[in-house]
CSV table of C-alpha atoms in Angstrom, one decimal:
chain,number,residue,atom,x,y,z
Z,863,UNK,CA,3.0,-11.6,-0.6
Z,864,UNK,CA,3.1,-8.6,-2.9
Z,865,UNK,CA,5.3,-5.8,-1.7
Z,866,UNK,CA,6.3,-2.5,-3.4
Z,867,UNK,CA,7.8,0.8,-2.4
Z,868,UNK,CA,9.0,-0.2,1.1
Z,869,UNK,CA,9.1,-2.8,3.8
Z,870,UNK,CA,11.7,-4.9,1.9
Z,871,UNK,CA,13.4,-5.8,5.2
Z,872,UNK,CA,10.6,-8.3,5.8
Z,873,UNK,CA,11.8,-10.4,2.9
Z,874,UNK,CA,15.2,-11.0,4.5
Z,875,UNK,CA,13.6,-11.6,7.9
Z,876,UNK,CA,11.3,-14.2,6.5
Z,877,UNK,CA,13.7,-16.0,4.2
Z,878,UNK,CA,16.4,-16.2,6.8
Z,879,UNK,CA,14.1,-17.9,9.3
Z,880,UNK,CA,14.6,-21.7,9.6
Z,881,UNK,CA,11.6,-23.5,8.1
Z,882,UNK,CA,10.4,-20.6,6.0
Z,883,UNK,CA,10.2,-22.8,2.9
Z,884,UNK,CA,7.4,-24.8,4.6
Z,885,UNK,CA,5.2,-21.7,5.1
Z,886,UNK,CA,6.0,-19.2,2.3
Z,887,UNK,CA,4.7,-19.9,-1.2
Z,888,UNK,CA,6.2,-16.8,-2.9
Z,889,UNK,CA,7.1,-13.2,-2.5
Z,890,UNK,CA,6.8,-10.8,-5.4
Z,891,UNK,CA,8.0,-7.2,-5.8
Z,892,UNK,CA,6.0,-5.6,-8.7
Z,893,UNK,CA,8.0,-2.3,-8.4
Z,894,UNK,CA,7.1,-0.8,-11.8
Z,895,UNK,CA,3.5,0.3,-12.4
Z,896,UNK,CA,3.1,-2.1,-15.4
Z,897,UNK,CA,4.1,-5.1,-13.4
Z,898,UNK,CA,1.8,-4.1,-10.5
Z,899,UNK,CA,-1.1,-3.6,-13.0
Z,900,UNK,CA,-0.4,-7.1,-14.3
Z,901,UNK,CA,-0.9,-8.6,-10.8
Z,902,UNK,CA,-4.1,-6.8,-9.9
Z,903,UNK,CA,-5.5,-6.4,-13.5
Z,904,UNK,CA,-5.2,-3.3,-15.7
Z,905,UNK,CA,-8.8,-2.2,-15.4
Z,906,UNK,CA,-8.8,-2.3,-11.6
Z,907,UNK,CA,-5.3,-0.7,-11.5
Z,908,UNK,CA,-6.5,2.2,-13.6
Z,909,UNK,CA,-9.5,2.8,-11.2
Z,910,UNK,CA,-7.3,3.2,-8.2
Z,911,UNK,CA,-6.3,6.9,-7.8
Z,912,UNK,CA,-3.0,6.3,-5.9
Z,913,UNK,CA,-0.6,3.4,-5.9
Z,914,UNK,CA,0.1,4.1,-2.3
Z,915,UNK,CA,-3.3,3.7,-0.8
Z,916,UNK,CA,-5.6,1.3,1.2
Z,917,UNK,CA,-7.3,0.3,-2.0
Z,918,UNK,CA,-4.0,-0.7,-3.6
Z,919,UNK,CA,-2.8,-2.6,-0.6
Z,920,UNK,CA,-6.1,-4.5,-0.4
Z,921,UNK,CA,-6.0,-5.3,-4.1
Z,922,UNK,CA,-2.4,-6.5,-3.7
Z,923,UNK,CA,-3.3,-8.7,-0.7
Z,924,UNK,CA,-6.2,-10.2,-2.7
Z,925,UNK,CA,-4.0,-10.9,-5.7
Z,926,UNK,CA,-1.4,-12.6,-3.5
Z,927,UNK,CA,-4.2,-14.7,-2.0
Z,928,UNK,CA,-5.8,-15.5,-5.3
Z,929,UNK,CA,-2.5,-16.7,-6.8
Z,930,UNK,CA,-1.6,-19.1,-4.0
Z,931,UNK,CA,-0.6,-22.4,-5.4
Z,932,UNK,CA,0.8,-24.1,-2.3
Z,933,UNK,CA,-0.4,-26.8,0.0
Z,934,UNK,CA,-4.2,-26.8,-0.3
Z,935,UNK,CA,-4.5,-28.7,3.0
Z,936,UNK,CA,-3.3,-25.7,5.1
Z,937,UNK,CA,-5.6,-24.5,7.9
Z,938,UNK,CA,-5.6,-21.0,6.2
Z,939,UNK,CA,-4.1,-19.1,3.4
Z,940,UNK,CA,-2.7,-15.6,3.8
Z,941,UNK,CA,-2.3,-12.9,1.2
Z,942,UNK,CA,-0.3,-9.8,2.1
Z,943,UNK,CA,-0.2,-6.5,0.3
Z,944,UNK,CA,2.2,-3.7,1.2
Z,945,UNK,CA,2.6,-0.5,-0.7
Z,946,UNK,CA,4.7,2.4,0.6
Z,947,UNK,CA,6.2,5.8,-0.3
Z,948,UNK,CA,9.2,6.3,1.9
Z,949,UNK,CA,11.8,9.1,2.3
Z,950,UNK,CA,13.1,10.2,-1.1
Z,951,UNK,CA,15.4,12.8,-2.5
Z,952,UNK,CA,12.8,14.1,-4.9
Z,953,UNK,CA,9.9,16.5,-4.2
Z,954,UNK,CA,6.7,14.7,-3.5
Z,955,UNK,CA,3.3,16.1,-2.4
Z,956,UNK,CA,2.3,13.2,-0.2
Z,957,UNK,CA,3.5,12.1,3.2
Z,958,UNK,CA,5.9,9.3,3.8
Z,959,UNK,CA,3.5,6.4,4.5
Z,960,UNK,CA,2.7,2.7,4.0
Z,961,UNK,CA,-0.4,0.7,3.7
Z,962,UNK,CA,-0.5,-3.0,4.7
Z,963,UNK,CA,-3.4,-5.4,4.1
Z,964,UNK,CA,-3.7,-9.0,5.3
Z,965,UNK,CA,-6.2,-11.3,3.7
Z,966,UNK,CA,-6.9,-14.8,5.2
Z,967,UNK,CA,-9.1,-17.3,3.5
Z,968,UNK,CA,-10.4,-14.5,1.2
Z,969,UNK,CA,-11.4,-12.1,3.9
Z,970,UNK,CA,-9.5,-8.9,4.8
Z,971,UNK,CA,-8.7,-9.5,8.4
Z,972,UNK,CA,-6.4,-6.5,9.2
Z,973,UNK,CA,-5.4,-3.3,7.6
Z,974,UNK,CA,-2.8,-0.8,8.9
Z,975,UNK,CA,-1.8,2.7,7.7
Z,976,UNK,CA,1.6,3.7,8.9
Z,977,UNK,CA,2.2,7.4,8.6
Z,978,UNK,CA,5.5,9.1,9.1
Z,979,UNK,CA,4.7,12.7,10.2
Z,980,UNK,CA,5.5,15.6,8.0
Z,981,UNK,CA,6.4,15.9,4.3
Z,982,UNK,CA,9.7,14.3,3.4
Z,983,UNK,CA,10.1,13.4,7.1
Z,984,UNK,CA,13.7,13.8,8.3
Z,985,UNK,CA,13.2,12.1,11.6
Z,986,UNK,CA,13.9,8.7,10.1
Z,987,UNK,CA,16.2,7.5,7.3
Z,988,UNK,CA,14.7,5.5,4.5
Z,989,UNK,CA,16.3,2.3,5.9
Z,990,UNK,CA,14.7,3.0,9.3
Z,991,UNK,CA,11.3,3.6,7.7
Z,992,UNK,CA,11.7,0.4,5.7
Z,993,UNK,CA,12.4,-1.5,8.9
Z,994,UNK,CA,9.4,0.0,10.6
Z,995,UNK,CA,7.2,-1.1,7.7
Z,996,UNK,CA,8.6,-4.6,7.8
Z,997,UNK,CA,8.1,-4.9,11.5
Z,998,UNK,CA,4.5,-3.7,11.1
Z,999,UNK,CA,3.9,-6.3,8.5
Z,1000,UNK,CA,5.0,-9.0,11.0
Z,1001,UNK,CA,2.7,-7.5,13.7
Z,1002,UNK,CA,-0.3,-7.3,11.4
Z,1003,UNK,CA,0.1,-10.9,10.2
Z,1004,UNK,CA,0.3,-12.1,13.8
Z,1005,UNK,CA,-2.8,-10.0,14.7
Z,1006,UNK,CA,-4.6,-11.4,11.7
Z,1007,UNK,CA,-3.8,-15.0,12.7
Z,1008,UNK,CA,-4.9,-14.4,16.3
Z,1009,UNK,CA,-8.2,-13.0,15.0
Z,1010,UNK,CA,-8.8,-16.0,12.8
Z,1011,UNK,CA,-7.9,-18.5,15.5
Z,1012,UNK,CA,-10.3,-16.7,17.9
Z,1013,UNK,CA,-13.0,-16.7,15.3
Z,1014,UNK,CA,-12.7,-20.4,14.7
Z,1015,UNK,CA,-12.8,-21.3,18.5
């Protein structure tokens, strides 16, 4: 999993679940632009117009999937990319939002755009927004797995 900008609550949720070590290879947080560009490749990073976008979430999910080094006998491998711009104290032109992409066996299975209405939305705290993003990641991964299981049957 590659996650940046929001949804960090998912990390605690996953790693405090009994048996997580048997199913999670690694979670990375490339928070600075230079570390994110190292994950997805500098040329591709420079082509993407916004670090909080569908394109970036998809590239992150693909990078997480491509870097999997775990048990190759698994039924399927999942790459997850999450990028978000959540409530902040500084002026920003874009809305508070998150993009989540789930790749299974090299194919983008689900994509979700979570938009918090209004600019610098004051309906939710940053912590509440982060929790909503984390919860949405869990939902999207479950939906992706259901899609894959139904495709294989």
